[in-house]
Coordinates of C-alpha atoms and ligand atoms in Angstrom, one line a residue:
X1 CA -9.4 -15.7 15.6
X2 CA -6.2 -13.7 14.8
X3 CA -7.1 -13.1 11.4
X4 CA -9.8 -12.5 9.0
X5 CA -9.8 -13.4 5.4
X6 CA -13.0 -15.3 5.2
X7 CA -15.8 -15.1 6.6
X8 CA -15.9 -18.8 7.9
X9 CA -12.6 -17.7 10.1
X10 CA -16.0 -17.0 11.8
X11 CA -18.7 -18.9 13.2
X12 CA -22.3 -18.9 13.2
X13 CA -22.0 -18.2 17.3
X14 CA -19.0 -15.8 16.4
X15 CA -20.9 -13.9 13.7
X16 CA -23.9 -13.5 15.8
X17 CA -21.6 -11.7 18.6
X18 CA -20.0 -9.8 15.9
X19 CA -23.2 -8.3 15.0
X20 CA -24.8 -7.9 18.5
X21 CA -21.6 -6.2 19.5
X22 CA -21.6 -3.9 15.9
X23 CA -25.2 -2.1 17.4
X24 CA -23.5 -1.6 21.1
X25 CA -23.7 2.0 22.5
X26 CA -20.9 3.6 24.0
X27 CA -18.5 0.5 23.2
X28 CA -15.1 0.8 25.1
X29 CA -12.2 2.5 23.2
X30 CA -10.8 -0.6 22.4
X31 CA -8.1 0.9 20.2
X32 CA -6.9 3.8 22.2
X33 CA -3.5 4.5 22.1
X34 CA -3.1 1.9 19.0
X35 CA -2.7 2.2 15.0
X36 CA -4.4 0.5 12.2
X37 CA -3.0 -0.2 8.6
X38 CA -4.7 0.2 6.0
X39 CA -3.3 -0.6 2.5
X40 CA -5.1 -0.7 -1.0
X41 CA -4.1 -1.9 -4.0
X42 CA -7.3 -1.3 -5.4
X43 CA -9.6 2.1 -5.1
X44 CA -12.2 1.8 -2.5
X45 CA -14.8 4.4 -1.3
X46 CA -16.9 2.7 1.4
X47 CA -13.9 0.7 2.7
X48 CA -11.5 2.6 3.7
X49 CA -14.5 5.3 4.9
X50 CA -15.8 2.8 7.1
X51 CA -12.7 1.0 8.4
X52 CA -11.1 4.7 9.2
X53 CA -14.3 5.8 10.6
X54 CA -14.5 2.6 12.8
X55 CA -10.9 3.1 14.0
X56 CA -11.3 6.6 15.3
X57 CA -15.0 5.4 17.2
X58 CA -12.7 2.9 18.8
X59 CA -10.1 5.4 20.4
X60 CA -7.8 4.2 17.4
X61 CA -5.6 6.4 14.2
X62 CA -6.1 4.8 11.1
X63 CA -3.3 4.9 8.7
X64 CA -4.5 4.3 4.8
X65 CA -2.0 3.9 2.3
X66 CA -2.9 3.0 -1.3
X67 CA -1.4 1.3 -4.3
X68 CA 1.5 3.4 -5.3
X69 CA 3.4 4.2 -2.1
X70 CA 3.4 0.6 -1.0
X71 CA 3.9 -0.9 -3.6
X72 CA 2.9 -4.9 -2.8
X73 CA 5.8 -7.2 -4.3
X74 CA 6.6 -4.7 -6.4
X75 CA 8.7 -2.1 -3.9
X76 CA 9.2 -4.8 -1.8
X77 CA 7.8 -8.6 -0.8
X78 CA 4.1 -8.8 0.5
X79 CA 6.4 -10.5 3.5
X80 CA 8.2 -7.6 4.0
X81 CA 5.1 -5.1 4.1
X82 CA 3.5 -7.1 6.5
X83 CA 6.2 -7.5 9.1
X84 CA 7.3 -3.9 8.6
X85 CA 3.7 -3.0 9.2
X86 CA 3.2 -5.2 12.0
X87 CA 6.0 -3.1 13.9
X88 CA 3.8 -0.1 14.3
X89 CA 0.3 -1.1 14.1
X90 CA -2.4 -3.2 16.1
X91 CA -4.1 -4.7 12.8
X92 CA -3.3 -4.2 9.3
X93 CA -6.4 -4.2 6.9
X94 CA -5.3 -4.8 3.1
X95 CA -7.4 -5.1 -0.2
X96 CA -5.6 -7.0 -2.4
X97 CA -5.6 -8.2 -5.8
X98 CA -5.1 -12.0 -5.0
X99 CA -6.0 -13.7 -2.0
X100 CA -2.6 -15.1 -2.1
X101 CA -1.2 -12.3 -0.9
X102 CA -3.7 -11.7 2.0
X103 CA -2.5 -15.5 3.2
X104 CA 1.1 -14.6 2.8
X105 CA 1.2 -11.2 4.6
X106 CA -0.9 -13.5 7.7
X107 CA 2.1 -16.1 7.8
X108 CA 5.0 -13.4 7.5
X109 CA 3.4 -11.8 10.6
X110 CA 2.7 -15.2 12.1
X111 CA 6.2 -16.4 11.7
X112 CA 8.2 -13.1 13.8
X113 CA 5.5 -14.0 16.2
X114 CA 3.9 -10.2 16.0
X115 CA 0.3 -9.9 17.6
X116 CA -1.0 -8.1 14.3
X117 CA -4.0 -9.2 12.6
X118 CA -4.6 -9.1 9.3
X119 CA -8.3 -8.2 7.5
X120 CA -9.2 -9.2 4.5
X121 CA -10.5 -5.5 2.7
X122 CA -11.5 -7.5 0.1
X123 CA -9.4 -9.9 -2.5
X124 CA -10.1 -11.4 -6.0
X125 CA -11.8 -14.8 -3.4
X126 CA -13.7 -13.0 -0.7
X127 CA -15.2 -9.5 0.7
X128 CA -16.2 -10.4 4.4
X129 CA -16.5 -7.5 5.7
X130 CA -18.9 -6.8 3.2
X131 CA -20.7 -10.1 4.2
X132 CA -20.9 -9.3 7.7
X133 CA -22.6 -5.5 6.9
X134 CA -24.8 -7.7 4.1
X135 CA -25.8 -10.0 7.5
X136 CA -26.3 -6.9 9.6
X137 CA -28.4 -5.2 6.9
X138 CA -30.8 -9.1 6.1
X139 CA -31.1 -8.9 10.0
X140 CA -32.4 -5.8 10.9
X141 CA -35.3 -6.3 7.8
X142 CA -36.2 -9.8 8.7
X143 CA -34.7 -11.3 11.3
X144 CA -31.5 -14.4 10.2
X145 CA -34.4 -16.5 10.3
X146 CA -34.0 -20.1 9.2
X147 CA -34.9 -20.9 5.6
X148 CA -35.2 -17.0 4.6
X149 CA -34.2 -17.1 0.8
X150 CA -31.5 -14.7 -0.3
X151 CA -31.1 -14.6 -4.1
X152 CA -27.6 -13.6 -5.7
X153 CA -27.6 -12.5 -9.5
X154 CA -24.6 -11.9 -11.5
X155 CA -20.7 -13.1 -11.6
X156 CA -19.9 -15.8 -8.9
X157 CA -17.4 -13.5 -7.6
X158 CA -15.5 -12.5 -4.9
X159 CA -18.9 -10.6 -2.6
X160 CA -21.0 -13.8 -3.9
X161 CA -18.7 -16.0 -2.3
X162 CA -18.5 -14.1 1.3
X163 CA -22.3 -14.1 1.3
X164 CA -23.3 -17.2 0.7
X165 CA -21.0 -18.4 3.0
X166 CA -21.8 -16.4 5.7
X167 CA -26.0 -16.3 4.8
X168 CA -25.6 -20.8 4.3
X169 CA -23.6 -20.1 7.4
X170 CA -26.6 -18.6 9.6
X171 CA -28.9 -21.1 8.0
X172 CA -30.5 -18.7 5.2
X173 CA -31.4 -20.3 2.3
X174 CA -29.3 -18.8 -0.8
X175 CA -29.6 -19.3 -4.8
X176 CA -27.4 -18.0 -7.2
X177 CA -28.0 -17.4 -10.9
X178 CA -25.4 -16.7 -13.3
X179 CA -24.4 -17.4 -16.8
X180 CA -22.9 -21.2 -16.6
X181 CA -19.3 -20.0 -17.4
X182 CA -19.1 -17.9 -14.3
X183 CA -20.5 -20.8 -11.9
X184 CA -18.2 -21.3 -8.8
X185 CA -16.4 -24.3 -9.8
X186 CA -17.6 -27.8 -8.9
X187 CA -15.7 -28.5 -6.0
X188 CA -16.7 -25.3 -4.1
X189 CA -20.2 -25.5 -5.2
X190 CA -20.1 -29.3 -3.6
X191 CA -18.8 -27.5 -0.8
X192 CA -21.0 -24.5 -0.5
X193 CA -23.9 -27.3 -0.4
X194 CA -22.2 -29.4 2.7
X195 CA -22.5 -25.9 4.5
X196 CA -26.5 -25.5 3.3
X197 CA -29.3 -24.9 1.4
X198 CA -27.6 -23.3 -1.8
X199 CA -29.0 -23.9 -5.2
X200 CA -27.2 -22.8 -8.6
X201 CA -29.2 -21.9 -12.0
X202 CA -28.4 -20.1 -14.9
X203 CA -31.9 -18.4 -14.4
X204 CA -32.3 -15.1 -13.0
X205 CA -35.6 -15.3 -12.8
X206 CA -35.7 -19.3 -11.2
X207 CA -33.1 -17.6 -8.8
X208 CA -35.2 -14.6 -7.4
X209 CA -38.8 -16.4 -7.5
X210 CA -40.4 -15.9 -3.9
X211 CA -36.9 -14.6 -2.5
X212 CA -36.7 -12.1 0.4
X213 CA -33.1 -10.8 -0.7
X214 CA -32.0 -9.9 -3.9
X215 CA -28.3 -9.3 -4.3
X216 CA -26.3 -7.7 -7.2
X217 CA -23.1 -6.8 -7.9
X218 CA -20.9 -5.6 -10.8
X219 CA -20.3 -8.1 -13.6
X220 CA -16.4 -6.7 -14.0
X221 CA -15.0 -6.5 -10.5
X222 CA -11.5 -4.5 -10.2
X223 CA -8.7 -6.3 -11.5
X224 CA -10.9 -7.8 -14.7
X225 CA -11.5 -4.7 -16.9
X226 CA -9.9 -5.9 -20.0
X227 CA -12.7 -8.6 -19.9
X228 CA -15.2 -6.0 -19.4
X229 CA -16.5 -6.2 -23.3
X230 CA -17.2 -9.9 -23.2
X231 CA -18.7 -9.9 -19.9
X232 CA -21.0 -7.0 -21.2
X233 CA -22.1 -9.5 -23.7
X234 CA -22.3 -12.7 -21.2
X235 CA -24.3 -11.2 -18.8
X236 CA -27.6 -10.1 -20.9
X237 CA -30.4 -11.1 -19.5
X238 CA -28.9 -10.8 -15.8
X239 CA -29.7 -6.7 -15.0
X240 CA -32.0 -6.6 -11.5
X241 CA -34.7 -4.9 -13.3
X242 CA -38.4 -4.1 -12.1
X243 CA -39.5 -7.1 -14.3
X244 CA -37.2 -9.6 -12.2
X245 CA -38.4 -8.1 -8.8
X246 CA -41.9 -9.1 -9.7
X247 CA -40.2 -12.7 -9.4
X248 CA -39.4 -12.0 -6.1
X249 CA -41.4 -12.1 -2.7
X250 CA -43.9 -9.1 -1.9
X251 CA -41.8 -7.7 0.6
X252 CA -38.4 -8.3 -1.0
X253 CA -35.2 -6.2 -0.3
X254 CA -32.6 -5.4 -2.9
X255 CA -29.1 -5.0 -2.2
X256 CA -26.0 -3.9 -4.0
X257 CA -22.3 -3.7 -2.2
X258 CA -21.8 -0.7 -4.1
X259 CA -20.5 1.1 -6.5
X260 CA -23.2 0.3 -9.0
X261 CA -23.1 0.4 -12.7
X262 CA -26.4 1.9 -13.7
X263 CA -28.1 -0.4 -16.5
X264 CA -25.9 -3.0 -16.5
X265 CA -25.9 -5.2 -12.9
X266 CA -29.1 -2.9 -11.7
X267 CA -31.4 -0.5 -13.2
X268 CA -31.8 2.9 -11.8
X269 CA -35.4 2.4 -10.8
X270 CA -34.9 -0.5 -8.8
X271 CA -31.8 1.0 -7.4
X272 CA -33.9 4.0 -5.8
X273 CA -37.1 1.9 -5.3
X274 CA -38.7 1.7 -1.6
X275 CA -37.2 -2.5 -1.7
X276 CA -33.6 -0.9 -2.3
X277 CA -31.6 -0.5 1.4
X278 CA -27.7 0.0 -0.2
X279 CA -27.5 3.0 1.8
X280 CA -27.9 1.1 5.3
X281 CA -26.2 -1.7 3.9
X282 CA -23.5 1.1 3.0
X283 CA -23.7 2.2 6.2
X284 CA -23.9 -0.8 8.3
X285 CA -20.2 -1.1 6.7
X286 CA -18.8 0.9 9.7
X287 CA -21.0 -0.5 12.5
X288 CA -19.8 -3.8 11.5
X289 CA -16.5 -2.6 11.5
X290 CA -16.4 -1.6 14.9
X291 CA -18.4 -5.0 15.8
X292 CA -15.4 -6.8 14.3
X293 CA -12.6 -4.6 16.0
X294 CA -14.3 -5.3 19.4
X295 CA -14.8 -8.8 18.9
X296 CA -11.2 -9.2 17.8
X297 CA -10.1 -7.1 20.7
X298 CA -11.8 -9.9 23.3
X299 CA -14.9 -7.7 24.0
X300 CA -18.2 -9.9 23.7
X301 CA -21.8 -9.1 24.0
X302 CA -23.5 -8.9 27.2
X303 CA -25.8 -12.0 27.2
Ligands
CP401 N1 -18.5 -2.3 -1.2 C1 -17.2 -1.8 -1.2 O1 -16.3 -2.5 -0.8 O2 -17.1 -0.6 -1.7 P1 -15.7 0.1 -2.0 O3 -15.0 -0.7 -3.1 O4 -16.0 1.5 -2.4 O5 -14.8 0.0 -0.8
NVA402 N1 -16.8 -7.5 -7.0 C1 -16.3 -6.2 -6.8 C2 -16.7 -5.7 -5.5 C3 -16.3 -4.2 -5.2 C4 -16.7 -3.8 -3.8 C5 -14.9 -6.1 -7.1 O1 -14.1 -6.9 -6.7 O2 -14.4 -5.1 -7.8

């Protein structure tokens, strides 16, 4: 794998050795003497925290550059960032606004033939990263064990996507509840169920009942704010309250991929309660950062 924009550029074997690799002590300095891009077009708090942090674990100098100074096909071509950027640096991270342009800056780098990879820091389709930290974070609670059930409540949206691939992926059982208009379209819904055991309801409550996992995230992601009225409106009825945990199994987690947006996707109380683990899932951010950086750099898990 040379890039990563999804999370199925992955495995189930790959993701696996991702994550075994993300808790090694003392991993080798994989980056020394190397740079890593980093460009946002859209703020970030825990990305760019963790990648940078991840980088300089590694032996590596992170470089983050946001919005403004580069300037993404407005300054110049998304080609032309990425093969400028691909002169200096050993992988170039971007969050962009359209996947598009994560896809372009991969075959502008592909086609000079530079070594650069390019990681997906999360788009309008997909936030792997995020999904592999989500798998670290199920694992260390219960295990990937087959037919655990990991409920999703809110927009079908870019994190929603990344984890139920990656959970249908390790053979977790996923069910996602949002308002009908904000379904994943047919087609990927047919093929999110050729990967697993994915149900779709416009039930929060039918969603969560008896899960182990219950997901949130913001019902406005970055890029959608004038819709942020009407979504308000659409998405009554979807807030992970105290009364929608009780839906879910004894010893459920929550999780959130942060930042949260007190009252609307999540209540305060549940957001603090004992089930709540967004801090390691924040955390496990960097460790699966430096998993990924290692297993891109050809270092695998000792069996
Ligand atoms: N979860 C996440 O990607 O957070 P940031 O937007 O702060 O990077
Ligand atoms: N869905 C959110 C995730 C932020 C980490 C967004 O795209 O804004």
């Amino acid at each position: 794998m040379k890039h990563f924009l999804e999370i199925d550029d992955l495995s189930r074997e790959e993701i696996l050795e991702v994550l075994e690799l993300s808790s090694a002590a003392s991993p080798p300095k994989v980056l020394s003497d190397s740079t890593v891009g980093l460009v946002f077009e859209k703020p970030s708090l825990r990305t760019r925290n963790s990648c940078e942090s991840a980088v300089f674990q590694l032996g590596g100098l992170p470089v983050s550059m946001v919005a403004g100074e580069v300037g993404i096909d407005q300054r110049e071509s998304a080609e032309d960032v990425a093969r400028t950027l691909a002169s200096y640096h050993q992988y170039i991270g971007a969050r962009v606004f359209a996947h598009s342009t994560l896809i372009r800056m991969a075959a502008a780098v592909d086609s000079i033939g530079a070594d650069a990879g390019i990681i997906n820091l999360l788009s309008d389709r997909a936030h792997p990263c995020q999904a592999l930290a989500d798998l670290a974070t199920i694992r260390s609670h219960f295990g990937l064990k087959d037919g655990l059930k990991v409920a999703f409540i809110g927009d079908s949206n870019n994190v929603a996507r990344s984890l139920s691939i990656g959970c249908l992926t390790m053979g977790l059982e996923v069910s996602v509840a949002s308002p009908k208009r904000y379904w994943f379209s047919e087609s990927e819904r047919r093929a999110l169920k050729e990967i697993g055991n994915i149900s779709f309801s416009s039930d929060p409550a039918e969603a969560a009942s008896g899960a182990d996992v219950v997901y949130t995230d913001v019902w406005t992601s970055m890029g959608q704010e004038v819709e942020r009225e009407e979504r308000l409106q659409d998405f009554h009825g979807f807030t992970v309250d105290a009364n929608l945990m009780a839906c879910a199994g004894d010893d459920a987690i929550v999780m959130h991929c942060l930042p949260a947006h007190e009252g609307e996707e999540i209540s305060r109380d549940v957001l603090e309660s004992p089930a709540s683990v967004v801090w390691e899932q924040a955390q496990n951010r960097m460790h699966v950062m430096r998993g990924l950086f290692l297993f891109m750099n050809g270092v695998r898990p000792r069996s």
